[in-house]
Amino acid sequence: PHSPTPRKVPLNHGGARVRASLPRRGVREDARDVDSEGRPTARARARAGVRVRDGDERARVGARETRGDDRARGSASERGDAQGGGTERGASELERPGWESDKAEACAARVRDALTSAEVLGSDLSDLCIERGVFAWRLMLDVVVLDDDGAAADAALSAAVAALRDVVLPEATVKRGKIVIGDEEEGVDGADDGMRKGTPLNVRTTPVCLTTALYKEHLLVDPTHAEEALSECEVSVVLTEDGMIRGVFKNGGEVEATEDILMKCIAAARLQYAASAKVILDASEDDDY
Amino acid sequence: MSSLRPDGRSREMLRRQRLHRSRVPSASGSAEYRIDGTIVVAAVHGPLRIAPWREAHDRGVIDVELSAPGWMSRDDQRACEGRLRGAIERCVELRDFPRFGLRISARVVSDDGNAEAACVNAVCCALIDANVPMRGLICANACALTREGSMVIDPTKREETEARAVVRACALSKHREKDEIAIVGCSTTGALTEKEYLDAIAFIVDATAAVVNIQKKSIARYEVHGKLHEDEAPKKRQNTEDAPMEGMENRPLG
């Protein structure tokens, strides 16, 4: 592939920032065609885990007791609290360590909105209910961006969905007004045989996000970090398997998005959906991952 | 059967909108934008000097701070700030003040729906008040898809909560060679088809024309009467404070 030729090197005070143009021929820096679909594997690697807090002092895994009808219903209506903990970033040179950047918080909001709009756990989160009006599970979702090479929000959403598919809610019952996890009352400590006992979370949909960047009338699907810096605008589309749009996000940019551009971005997301969803499903089935 | 909404509006009607400029005396420009129960106060400081490590040699830098305590979560505020910054960067001529910065703050005083659009419109009016060079007027609105499938413009808080999906978008008002639909920024929540999304965008772009009228009338009033007379005008209108300003009354679009 043709190697990119840098045109100018403008310097910001306090550092150098090399801006390179894209190669003049129709090839991107990672050898993908300019108009081709991006590969399904995300270059922005993210790892997500779901913690299900335990009210039991001994185990520290499991449910956290919540009381009150409002709370149980609250965890259904406050979907943001139930499904979106936060994201951490620090994986690119633009992030300062120790600071919760605005981009990280905006990314967390986008992941939360995508999960909520896609009704991943249902519209009322009733699967998290232990006892109606009294106890409910609370899910804390943490996403850690290990390496940001562009489209970090896409990878974050995929990782979040994969983590939710991996969740096993412990068996919990309510006895004498308290939550009992598993076989505690029978005094059976139970040897840890490595098997997680409980009910797998019922993940109803698989939302996938695809970001498309616009650069000189070319649509770049799944842009890299360098391409994001050069792009004139970016449009992110979230779809589910039923073809419904669960989110369209565009944060300004140098170029306005016409109806034609929006349709192309949505069409690109539809084309890419199957491959991206397969990655999530394969990760869920792979026990060694 | 009547198709009026709970507040008596038709699906295409905007709520009463009011604009008061120069609300924050210490700012370079400010504006209070009201959409009935939604109130946003925006202030612009600058162009002013910024820390050398943040300077850009060829363009100005924009800092946006959105405060909506009790109305939005922290994550939502940061996400809204990002969209607001993107919209402002599109409409402001940043190359006219290189190595300087604009500090913009917006505070949601009250939220009865469509708060993000009110923030964008308030900031645009504050930029006008600060005489910041701009490419055009940026205006925003929102459209909610009800569970019955109909679209309503400028939803209230209750309508946003009960809707199947909400689409928020902002557009730049400028002369266009041909009649095209183009947006600067957008965000959606909920589930909708591609056709519904594109129809909602077209609906919002049509609605922004009414908002642009408000902003243009405000500019014209300042140019004709001057700032001093504008400050006196609210006192004279105390008896009719609830009456909407001309051009902003509750009437259908088009």
PDB file of N, CA and C in Angstrom, chain B residues 142-235:
ATOM      1  N   ALA B 142     -36.041  19.504  19.361  1.00  0.00           N
ATOM      2  CA  ALA B 142     -36.170  18.068  19.597  1.00  0.00           C
ATOM      3  C   ALA B 142     -37.518  17.596  19.097  1.00  0.00           C
ATOM      4  N   CYS B 143     -37.569  16.305  18.795  1.00  0.00           N
ATOM      5  CA  CYS B 143     -38.797  15.705  18.282  1.00  0.00           C
ATOM      6  C   CYS B 143     -38.974  14.381  19.000  1.00  0.00           C
ATOM      7  N   ALA B 144     -40.163  14.134  19.501  1.00  0.00           N
ATOM      8  CA  ALA B 144     -40.433  12.885  20.218  1.00  0.00           C
ATOM      9  C   ALA B 144     -41.375  12.020  19.400  1.00  0.00           C
ATOM     10  N   LEU B 145     -41.095  10.709  19.393  1.00  0.00           N
ATOM     11  CA  LEU B 145     -41.992   9.771  18.722  1.00  0.00           C
ATOM     12  C   LEU B 145     -42.842   9.106  19.790  1.00  0.00           C
ATOM     13  N   THR B 146     -44.132   9.312  19.705  1.00  0.00           N
ATOM     14  CA  THR B 146     -45.018   8.745  20.709  1.00  0.00           C
ATOM     15  C   THR B 146     -45.178   7.246  20.452  1.00  0.00           C
ATOM     16  N   ARG B 147     -45.765   6.583  21.419  1.00  0.00           N
ATOM     17  CA  ARG B 147     -45.949   5.137  21.271  1.00  0.00           C
ATOM     18  C   ARG B 147     -46.982   4.813  20.189  1.00  0.00           C
ATOM     19  N   GLU B 148     -47.813   5.815  19.854  1.00  0.00           N
ATOM     20  CA  GLU B 148     -48.777   5.600  18.772  1.00  0.00           C
ATOM     21  C   GLU B 148     -48.137   5.787  17.411  1.00  0.00           C
ATOM     22  N   GLY B 149     -46.917   6.301  17.383  1.00  0.00           N
ATOM     23  CA  GLY B 149     -46.210   6.455  16.112  1.00  0.00           C
ATOM     24  C   GLY B 149     -46.191   7.867  15.562  1.00  0.00           C
ATOM     25  N   SER B 150     -46.820   8.813  16.233  1.00  0.00           N
ATOM     26  CA  SER B 150     -46.824  10.183  15.711  1.00  0.00           C
ATOM     27  C   SER B 150     -45.632  10.947  16.258  1.00  0.00           C
ATOM     28  N   MET B 151     -45.289  12.016  15.530  1.00  0.00           N
ATOM     29  CA  MET B 151     -44.145  12.844  15.927  1.00  0.00           C
ATOM     30  C   MET B 151     -44.642  14.159  16.488  1.00  0.00           C
ATOM     31  N   VAL B 152     -44.045  14.580  17.576  1.00  0.00           N
ATOM     32  CA  VAL B 152     -44.401  15.867  18.174  1.00  0.00           C
ATOM     33  C   VAL B 152     -43.131  16.673  18.356  1.00  0.00           C
ATOM     34  N   ILE B 153     -43.234  17.950  18.043  1.00  0.00           N
ATOM     35  CA  ILE B 153     -42.059  18.818  18.131  1.00  0.00           C
ATOM     36  C   ILE B 153     -42.038  19.471  19.505  1.00  0.00           C
ATOM     37  N   ASP B 154     -40.848  19.817  19.959  1.00  0.00           N
ATOM     38  CA  ASP B 154     -40.659  20.522  21.219  1.00  0.00           C
ATOM     39  C   ASP B 154     -41.388  19.812  22.368  1.00  0.00           C
ATOM     40  N   PRO B 155     -40.949  18.613  22.724  1.00  0.00           N
ATOM     41  CA  PRO B 155     -41.685  17.851  23.736  1.00  0.00           C
ATOM     42  C   PRO B 155     -41.445  18.394  25.133  1.00  0.00           C
ATOM     43  N   THR B 156     -42.444  18.236  25.979  1.00  0.00           N
ATOM     44  CA  THR B 156     -42.282  18.558  27.395  1.00  0.00           C
ATOM     45  C   THR B 156     -41.546  17.413  28.082  1.00  0.00           C
ATOM     46  N   LYS B 157     -41.254  17.608  29.373  1.00  0.00           N
ATOM     47  CA  LYS B 157     -40.528  16.567  30.105  1.00  0.00           C
ATOM     48  C   LYS B 157     -41.338  15.280  30.146  1.00  0.00           C
ATOM     49  N   ARG B 158     -42.621  15.436  30.346  1.00  0.00           N
ATOM     50  CA  ARG B 158     -43.482  14.260  30.433  1.00  0.00           C
ATOM     51  C   ARG B 158     -43.528  13.535  29.092  1.00  0.00           C
ATOM     52  N   GLU B 159     -43.621  14.300  28.004  1.00  0.00           N
ATOM     53  CA  GLU B 159     -43.655  13.686  26.689  1.00  0.00           C
ATOM     54  C   GLU B 159     -42.338  12.981  26.373  1.00  0.00           C
ATOM     55  N   GLU B 160     -41.237  13.550  26.823  1.00  0.00           N
ATOM     56  CA  GLU B 160     -39.944  12.899  26.599  1.00  0.00           C
ATOM     57  C   GLU B 160     -39.880  11.573  27.341  1.00  0.00           C
ATOM     58  N   THR B 161     -40.395  11.551  28.550  1.00  0.00           N
ATOM     59  CA  THR B 161     -40.332  10.340  29.363  1.00  0.00           C
ATOM     60  C   THR B 161     -41.212   9.246  28.790  1.00  0.00           C
ATOM     61  N   GLU B 162     -42.375   9.632  28.262  1.00  0.00           N
ATOM     62  CA  GLU B 162     -43.336   8.632  27.786  1.00  0.00           C
ATOM     63  C   GLU B 162     -43.104   8.255  26.331  1.00  0.00           C
ATOM     64  N   ALA B 163     -42.227   8.957  25.637  1.00  0.00           N
ATOM     65  CA  ALA B 163     -42.053   8.716  24.204  1.00  0.00           C
ATOM     66  C   ALA B 163     -41.307   7.418  23.956  1.00  0.00           C
ATOM     67  N   ARG B 164     -41.520   6.876  22.782  1.00  0.00           N
ATOM     68  CA  ARG B 164     -40.776   5.681  22.359  1.00  0.00           C
ATOM     69  C   ARG B 164     -39.341   6.059  21.996  1.00  0.00           C
ATOM     70  N   ALA B 165     -39.190   7.226  21.423  1.00  0.00           N
ATOM     71  CA  ALA B 165     -37.857   7.689  21.037  1.00  0.00           C
ATOM     72  C   ALA B 165     -37.863   9.209  20.999  1.00  0.00           C
ATOM     73  N   VAL B 166     -36.703   9.793  21.231  1.00  0.00           N
ATOM     74  CA  VAL B 166     -36.544  11.243  21.160  1.00  0.00           C
ATOM     75  C   VAL B 166     -35.333  11.533  20.289  1.00  0.00           C
ATOM     76  N   VAL B 167     -35.503  12.437  19.343  1.00  0.00           N
ATOM     77  CA  VAL B 167     -34.415  12.845  18.454  1.00  0.00           C
ATOM     78  C   VAL B 167     -34.123  14.312  18.721  1.00  0.00           C
ATOM     79  N   ARG B 168     -32.865  14.627  18.978  1.00  0.00           N
ATOM     80  CA  ARG B 168     -32.440  16.011  19.203  1.00  0.00           C
ATOM     81  C   ARG B 168     -31.426  16.369  18.126  1.00  0.00           C
ATOM     82  N   ALA B 169     -31.591  17.523  17.527  1.00  0.00           N
ATOM     83  CA  ALA B 169     -30.671  17.922  16.456  1.00  0.00           C
ATOM     84  C   ALA B 169     -30.530  19.426  16.446  1.00  0.00           C
ATOM     85  N   CYS B 170     -29.396  19.880  15.896  1.00  0.00           N
ATOM     86  CA  CYS B 170     -29.206  21.319  15.709  1.00  0.00           C
ATOM     87  C   CYS B 170     -28.718  21.549  14.289  1.00  0.00           C
ATOM     88  N   ALA B 171     -29.085  22.705  13.755  1.00  0.00           N
ATOM     89  CA  ALA B 171     -28.760  23.022  12.370  1.00  0.00           C
ATOM     90  C   ALA B 171     -28.239  24.445  12.293  1.00  0.00           C
ATOM     91  N   LEU B 172     -27.459  24.695  11.254  1.00  0.00           N
ATOM     92  CA  LEU B 172     -26.883  26.020  11.040  1.00  0.00           C
ATOM     93  C   LEU B 172     -27.747  26.754  10.031  1.00  0.00           C
ATOM     94  N   SER B 173     -28.199  27.919  10.397  1.00  0.00           N
ATOM     95  CA  SER B 173     -29.026  28.707   9.494  1.00  0.00           C
ATOM     96  C   SER B 173     -28.115  29.546   8.621  1.00  0.00           C
ATOM     97  N   LYS B 174     -28.086  29.235   7.369  1.00  0.00           N
ATOM     98  CA  LYS B 174     -27.269  30.015   6.452  1.00  0.00           C
ATOM     99  C   LYS B 174     -27.867  29.874   5.073  1.00  0.00           C
ATOM    100  N   HIS B 175     -27.396  30.699   4.160  1.00  0.00           N
ATOM    101  CA  HIS B 175     -27.916  30.630   2.808  1.00  0.00           C
ATOM    102  C   HIS B 175     -27.449  29.338   2.145  1.00  0.00           C
ATOM    103  N   ARG B 176     -28.354  28.650   1.555  1.00  0.00           N
ATOM    104  CA  ARG B 176     -28.009  27.411   0.871  1.00  0.00           C
ATOM    105  C   ARG B 176     -28.403  27.518  -0.587  1.00  0.00           C
ATOM    106  N   GLU B 177     -27.554  26.977  -1.439  1.00  0.00           N
ATOM    107  CA  GLU B 177     -27.821  27.023  -2.862  1.00  0.00           C
ATOM    108  C   GLU B 177     -29.081  26.241  -3.206  1.00  0.00           C
ATOM    109  N   LYS B 178     -29.256  25.132  -2.558  1.00  0.00           N
ATOM    110  CA  LYS B 178     -30.443  24.323  -2.832  1.00  0.00           C
ATOM    111  C   LYS B 178     -31.076  23.936  -1.505  1.00  0.00           C
ATOM    112  N   ASP B 179     -32.301  23.544  -1.607  1.00  0.00           N
ATOM    113  CA  ASP B 179     -33.056  23.201  -0.413  1.00  0.00           C
ATOM    114  C   ASP B 179     -32.609  21.826   0.065  1.00  0.00           C
ATOM    115  N   GLU B 180     -31.725  21.787   1.020  1.00  0.00           N
ATOM    116  CA  GLU B 180     -31.254  20.504   1.528  1.00  0.00           C
ATOM    117  C   GLU B 180     -31.385  20.478   3.043  1.00  0.00           C
ATOM    118  N   ILE B 181     -31.430  19.292   3.565  1.00  0.00           N
ATOM    119  CA  ILE B 181     -31.523  19.103   5.005  1.00  0.00           C
ATOM    120  C   ILE B 181     -30.138  18.741   5.494  1.00  0.00           C
ATOM    121  N   ALA B 182     -29.591  19.555   6.366  1.00  0.00           N
ATOM    122  CA  ALA B 182     -28.246  19.283   6.888  1.00  0.00           C
ATOM    123  C   ALA B 182     -28.224  19.639   8.364  1.00  0.00           C
ATOM    124  N   ILE B 183     -27.610  18.790   9.151  1.00  0.00           N
ATOM    125  CA  ILE B 183     -27.550  19.017  10.590  1.00  0.00           C
ATOM    126  C   ILE B 183     -26.101  19.138  11.037  1.00  0.00           C
ATOM    127  N   VAL B 184     -25.905  19.893  12.095  1.00  0.00           N
ATOM    128  CA  VAL B 184     -24.570  20.043  12.672  1.00  0.00           C
ATOM    129  C   VAL B 184     -24.330  18.932  13.696  1.00  0.00           C
ATOM    130  N   GLY B 185     -25.316  18.657  14.506  1.00  0.00           N
ATOM    131  CA  GLY B 185     -25.161  17.630  15.520  1.00  0.00           C
ATOM    132  C   GLY B 185     -26.505  16.992  15.812  1.00  0.00           C
ATOM    133  N   CYS B 186     -26.465  15.776  16.346  1.00  0.00           N
ATOM    134  CA  CYS B 186     -27.715  15.112  16.703  1.00  0.00           C
ATOM    135  C   CYS B 186     -27.429  14.030  17.727  1.00  0.00           C
ATOM    136  N   SER B 187     -28.482  13.640  18.412  1.00  0.00           N
ATOM    137  CA  SER B 187     -28.410  12.497  19.319  1.00  0.00           C
ATOM    138  C   SER B 187     -29.818  11.935  19.430  1.00  0.00           C
ATOM    139  N   THR B 188     -29.915  10.663  19.681  1.00  0.00           N
ATOM    140  CA  THR B 188     -31.220  10.034  19.800  1.00  0.00           C
ATOM    141  C   THR B 188     -31.224   9.124  21.022  1.00  0.00           C
ATOM    142  N   THR B 189     -32.415   8.892  21.541  1.00  0.00           N
ATOM    143  CA  THR B 189     -32.617   7.873  22.567  1.00  0.00           C
ATOM    144  C   THR B 189     -33.857   7.096  22.156  1.00  0.00           C
ATOM    145  N   GLY B 190     -33.888   5.831  22.521  1.00  0.00           N
ATOM    146  CA  GLY B 190     -35.031   5.003  22.174  1.00  0.00           C
ATOM    147  C   GLY B 190     -34.820   4.284  20.849  1.00  0.00           C
ATOM    148  N   ALA B 191     -35.868   3.633  20.392  1.00  0.00           N
ATOM    149  CA  ALA B 191     -35.797   2.818  19.179  1.00  0.00           C
ATOM    150  C   ALA B 191     -36.649   3.444  18.085  1.00  0.00           C
ATOM    151  N   LEU B 192     -36.088   3.513  16.882  1.00  0.00           N
ATOM    152  CA  LEU B 192     -36.843   4.046  15.757  1.00  0.00           C
ATOM    153  C   LEU B 192     -36.277   3.478  14.468  1.00  0.00           C
ATOM    154  N   THR B 193     -37.098   3.487  13.435  1.00  0.00           N
ATOM    155  CA  THR B 193     -36.643   2.993  12.143  1.00  0.00           C
ATOM    156  C   THR B 193     -35.869   4.092  11.424  1.00  0.00           C
ATOM    157  N   GLU B 194     -35.250   3.725  10.320  1.00  0.00           N
ATOM    158  CA  GLU B 194     -34.463   4.702   9.572  1.00  0.00           C
ATOM    159  C   GLU B 194     -35.377   5.795   9.019  1.00  0.00           C
ATOM    160  N   LYS B 195     -36.542   5.404   8.522  1.00  0.00           N
ATOM    161  CA  LYS B 195     -37.468   6.390   7.963  1.00  0.00           C
ATOM    162  C   LYS B 195     -37.939   7.357   9.048  1.00  0.00           C
ATOM    163  N   GLU B 196     -38.259   6.816  10.203  1.00  0.00           N
ATOM    164  CA  GLU B 196     -38.705   7.683  11.303  1.00  0.00           C
ATOM    165  C   GLU B 196     -37.593   8.656  11.683  1.00  0.00           C
ATOM    166  N   TYR B 197     -36.364   8.188  11.710  1.00  0.00           N
ATOM    167  CA  TYR B 197     -35.249   9.050  12.082  1.00  0.00           C
ATOM    168  C   TYR B 197     -35.085  10.183  11.069  1.00  0.00           C
ATOM    169  N   LEU B 198     -35.105   9.850   9.778  1.00  0.00           N
ATOM    170  CA  LEU B 198     -34.926  10.884   8.760  1.00  0.00           C
ATOM    171  C   LEU B 198     -36.102  11.854   8.754  1.00  0.00           C
ATOM    172  N   ASP B 199     -37.314  11.344   8.968  1.00  0.00           N
ATOM    173  CA  ASP B 199     -38.475  12.245   9.040  1.00  0.00           C
ATOM    174  C   ASP B 199     -38.358  13.171  10.240  1.00  0.00           C
ATOM    175  N   ALA B 200     -37.867  12.634  11.350  1.00  0.00           N
ATOM    176  CA  ALA B 200     -37.711  13.471  12.544  1.00  0.00           C
ATOM    177  C   ALA B 200     -36.678  14.568  12.296  1.00  0.00           C
ATOM    178  N   ILE B 201     -35.607  14.240  11.616  1.00  0.00           N
ATOM    179  CA  ILE B 201     -34.575  15.248  11.316  1.00  0.00           C
ATOM    180  C   ILE B 201     -35.172  16.349  10.444  1.00  0.00           C
ATOM    181  N   ALA B 202     -35.932  15.964   9.427  1.00  0.00           N
ATOM    182  CA  ALA B 202     -36.554  16.967   8.557  1.00  0.00           C
ATOM    183  C   ALA B 202     -37.526  17.840   9.343  1.00  0.00           C
ATOM    184  N   PHE B 203     -38.273  17.229  10.240  1.00  0.00           N
ATOM    185  CA  PHE B 203     -39.230  17.945  11.076  1.00  0.00           C
ATOM    186  C   PHE B 203     -38.503  18.982  11.942  1.00  0.00           C
ATOM    187  N   ILE B 204     -37.392  18.579  12.520  1.00  0.00           N
ATOM    188  CA  ILE B 204     -36.644  19.479  13.400  1.00  0.00           C
ATOM    189  C   ILE B 204     -36.045  20.629  12.596  1.00  0.00           C
ATOM    190  N   VAL B 205     -35.493  20.324  11.430  1.00  0.00           N
ATOM    191  CA  VAL B 205     -34.881  21.382  10.623  1.00  0.00           C
ATOM    192  C   VAL B 205     -35.938  22.422  10.231  1.00  0.00           C
ATOM    193  N   ASP B 206     -37.152  21.963   9.917  1.00  0.00           N
ATOM    194  CA  ASP B 206     -38.224  22.921   9.619  1.00  0.00           C
ATOM    195  C   ASP B 206     -38.532  23.789  10.820  1.00  0.00           C
ATOM    196  N   ALA B 207     -38.510  23.171  12.016  1.00  0.00           N
ATOM    197  CA  ALA B 207     -38.865  23.907  13.222  1.00  0.00           C
ATOM    198  C   ALA B 207     -37.815  24.942  13.591  1.00  0.00           C
ATOM    199  N   THR B 208     -36.571  24.721  13.183  1.00  0.00           N
ATOM    200  CA  THR B 208     -35.526  25.674  13.561  1.00  0.00           C
ATOM    201  C   THR B 208     -35.755  27.033  12.911  1.00  0.00           C
ATOM    202  N   ALA B 209     -36.546  27.078  11.840  1.00  0.00           N
ATOM    203  CA  ALA B 209     -36.815  28.372  11.203  1.00  0.00           C
ATOM    204  C   ALA B 209     -37.474  29.342  12.182  1.00  0.00           C
ATOM    205  N   ALA B 210     -38.375  28.829  13.018  1.00  0.00           N
ATOM    206  CA  ALA B 210     -39.042  29.689  13.993  1.00  0.00           C
ATOM    207  C   ALA B 210     -38.043  30.224  15.010  1.00  0.00           C
ATOM    208  N   VAL B 211     -37.093  29.374  15.406  1.00  0.00           N
ATOM    209  CA  VAL B 211     -36.101  29.821  16.382  1.00  0.00           C
ATOM    210  C   VAL B 211     -35.194  30.878  15.767  1.00  0.00           C
ATOM    211  N   VAL B 212     -34.861  30.691  14.499  1.00  0.00           N
ATOM    212  CA  VAL B 212     -33.998  31.667  13.820  1.00  0.00           C
ATOM    213  C   VAL B 212     -34.680  33.041  13.797  1.00  0.00           C
ATOM    214  N   ASN B 213     -35.996  33.046  13.631  1.00  0.00           N
ATOM    215  CA  ASN B 213     -36.726  34.329  13.631  1.00  0.00           C
ATOM    216  C   ASN B 213     -36.522  35.079  14.930  1.00  0.00           C
ATOM    217  N   ILE B 214     -36.552  34.315  16.036  1.00  0.00           N
ATOM    218  CA  ILE B 214     -36.354  34.946  17.346  1.00  0.00           C
ATOM    219  C   ILE B 214     -34.991  35.606  17.403  1.00  0.00           C
ATOM    220  N   GLN B 215     -33.993  34.877  16.968  1.00  0.00           N
ATOM    221  CA  GLN B 215     -32.627  35.388  17.054  1.00  0.00           C
ATOM    222  C   GLN B 215     -32.445  36.593  16.134  1.00  0.00           C
ATOM    223  N   LYS B 216     -33.021  36.538  14.939  1.00  0.00           N
ATOM    224  CA  LYS B 216     -32.870  37.660  14.010  1.00  0.00           C
ATOM    225  C   LYS B 216     -33.596  38.897  14.508  1.00  0.00           C
ATOM    226  N   LYS B 217     -34.767  38.706  15.088  1.00  0.00           N
ATOM    227  CA  LYS B 217     -35.491  39.864  15.630  1.00  0.00           C
ATOM    228  C   LYS B 217     -34.697  40.497  16.764  1.00  0.00           C
ATOM    229  N   SER B 218     -34.034  39.653  17.554  1.00  0.00           N
ATOM    230  CA  SER B 218     -33.247  40.196  18.652  1.00  0.00           C
ATOM    231  C   SER B 218     -32.093  41.024  18.109  1.00  0.00           C
ATOM    232  N   ILE B 219     -31.455  40.529  17.053  1.00  0.00           N
ATOM    233  CA  ILE B 219     -30.350  41.274  16.449  1.00  0.00           C
ATOM    234  C   ILE B 219     -30.876  42.584  15.884  1.00  0.00           C
ATOM    235  N   ALA B 220     -31.995  42.543  15.171  1.00  0.00           N
ATOM    236  CA  ALA B 220     -32.545  43.744  14.536  1.00  0.00           C
ATOM    237  C   ALA B 220     -32.926  44.776  15.579  1.00  0.00           C
ATOM    238  N   ARG B 221     -33.501  44.315  16.695  1.00  0.00           N
ATOM    239  CA  ARG B 221     -33.912  45.256  17.737  1.00  0.00           C
ATOM    240  C   ARG B 221     -32.711  45.984  18.309  1.00  0.00           C
ATOM    241  N   TYR B 222     -31.612  45.262  18.508  1.00  0.00           N
ATOM    242  CA  TYR B 222     -30.400  45.896  19.031  1.00  0.00           C
ATOM    243  C   TYR B 222     -29.857  46.911  18.056  1.00  0.00           C
ATOM    244  N   GLU B 223     -29.893  46.580  16.769  1.00  0.00           N
ATOM    245  CA  GLU B 223     -29.300  47.479  15.790  1.00  0.00           C
ATOM    246  C   GLU B 223     -30.121  48.745  15.653  1.00  0.00           C
ATOM    247  N   VAL B 224     -31.432  48.632  15.795  1.00  0.00           N
ATOM    248  CA  VAL B 224     -32.293  49.792  15.599  1.00  0.00           C
ATOM    249  C   VAL B 224     -32.326  50.662  16.846  1.00  0.00           C
ATOM    250  N   HIS B 225     -32.540  49.999  17.993  1.00  0.00           N
ATOM    251  CA  HIS B 225     -32.754  50.774  19.215  1.00  0.00           C
ATOM    252  C   HIS B 225     -31.490  50.928  20.051  1.00  0.00           C
ATOM    253  N   GLY B 226     -30.540  50.082  19.886  1.00  0.00           N
ATOM    254  CA  GLY B 226     -29.341  50.160  20.716  1.00  0.00           C
ATOM    255  C   GLY B 226     -29.528  49.413  22.006  1.00  0.00           C
ATOM    256  N   LYS B 227     -28.434  49.182  22.668  1.00  0.00           N
ATOM    257  CA  LYS B 227     -28.463  48.324  23.845  1.00  0.00           C
ATOM    258  C   LYS B 227     -29.209  48.983  24.990  1.00  0.00           C
ATOM    259  N   LEU B 228     -29.077  50.281  25.135  1.00  0.00           N
ATOM    260  CA  LEU B 228     -29.711  50.966  26.264  1.00  0.00           C
ATOM    261  C   LEU B 228     -31.218  50.798  26.191  1.00  0.00           C
ATOM    262  N   HIS B 229     -31.761  50.958  25.004  1.00  0.00           N
ATOM    263  CA  HIS B 229     -33.210  50.845  24.872  1.00  0.00           C
ATOM    264  C   HIS B 229     -33.653  49.412  25.110  1.00  0.00           C
ATOM    265  N   GLU B 230     -32.833  48.456  24.754  1.00  0.00           N
ATOM    266  CA  GLU B 230     -33.192  47.062  24.973  1.00  0.00           C
ATOM    267  C   GLU B 230     -33.271  46.775  26.459  1.00  0.00           C
ATOM    268  N   ASP B 231     -32.379  47.386  27.252  1.00  0.00           N
ATOM    269  CA  ASP B 231     -32.435  47.162  28.688  1.00  0.00           C
ATOM    270  C   ASP B 231     -33.687  47.761  29.278  1.00  0.00           C
ATOM    271  N   GLU B 232     -34.172  48.837  28.702  1.00  0.00           N
ATOM    272  CA  GLU B 232     -35.377  49.477  29.237  1.00  0.00           C
ATOM    273  C   GLU B 232     -36.629  48.754  28.793  1.00  0.00           C
ATOM    274  N   ALA B 233     -36.535  48.066  27.678  1.00  0.00           N
ATOM    275  CA  ALA B 233     -37.744  47.460  27.124  1.00  0.00           C
ATOM    276  C   ALA B 233     -38.429  46.499  28.078  1.00  0.00           C
ATOM    277  N   PRO B 234     -37.686  45.633  28.809  1.00  0.00           N
ATOM    278  CA  PRO B 234     -38.388  44.706  29.704  1.00  0.00           C
ATOM    279  C   PRO B 234     -39.220  45.421  30.759  1.00  0.00           C
ATOM    280  N   LYS B 235     -38.782  46.607  31.253  1.00  0.00           N
ATOM    281  CA  LYS B 235     -39.559  47.314  32.269  1.00  0.00           C
ATOM    282  C   LYS B 235     -40.886  47.744  31.694  1.00  0.00           C
TER     283      LYS B 235
END
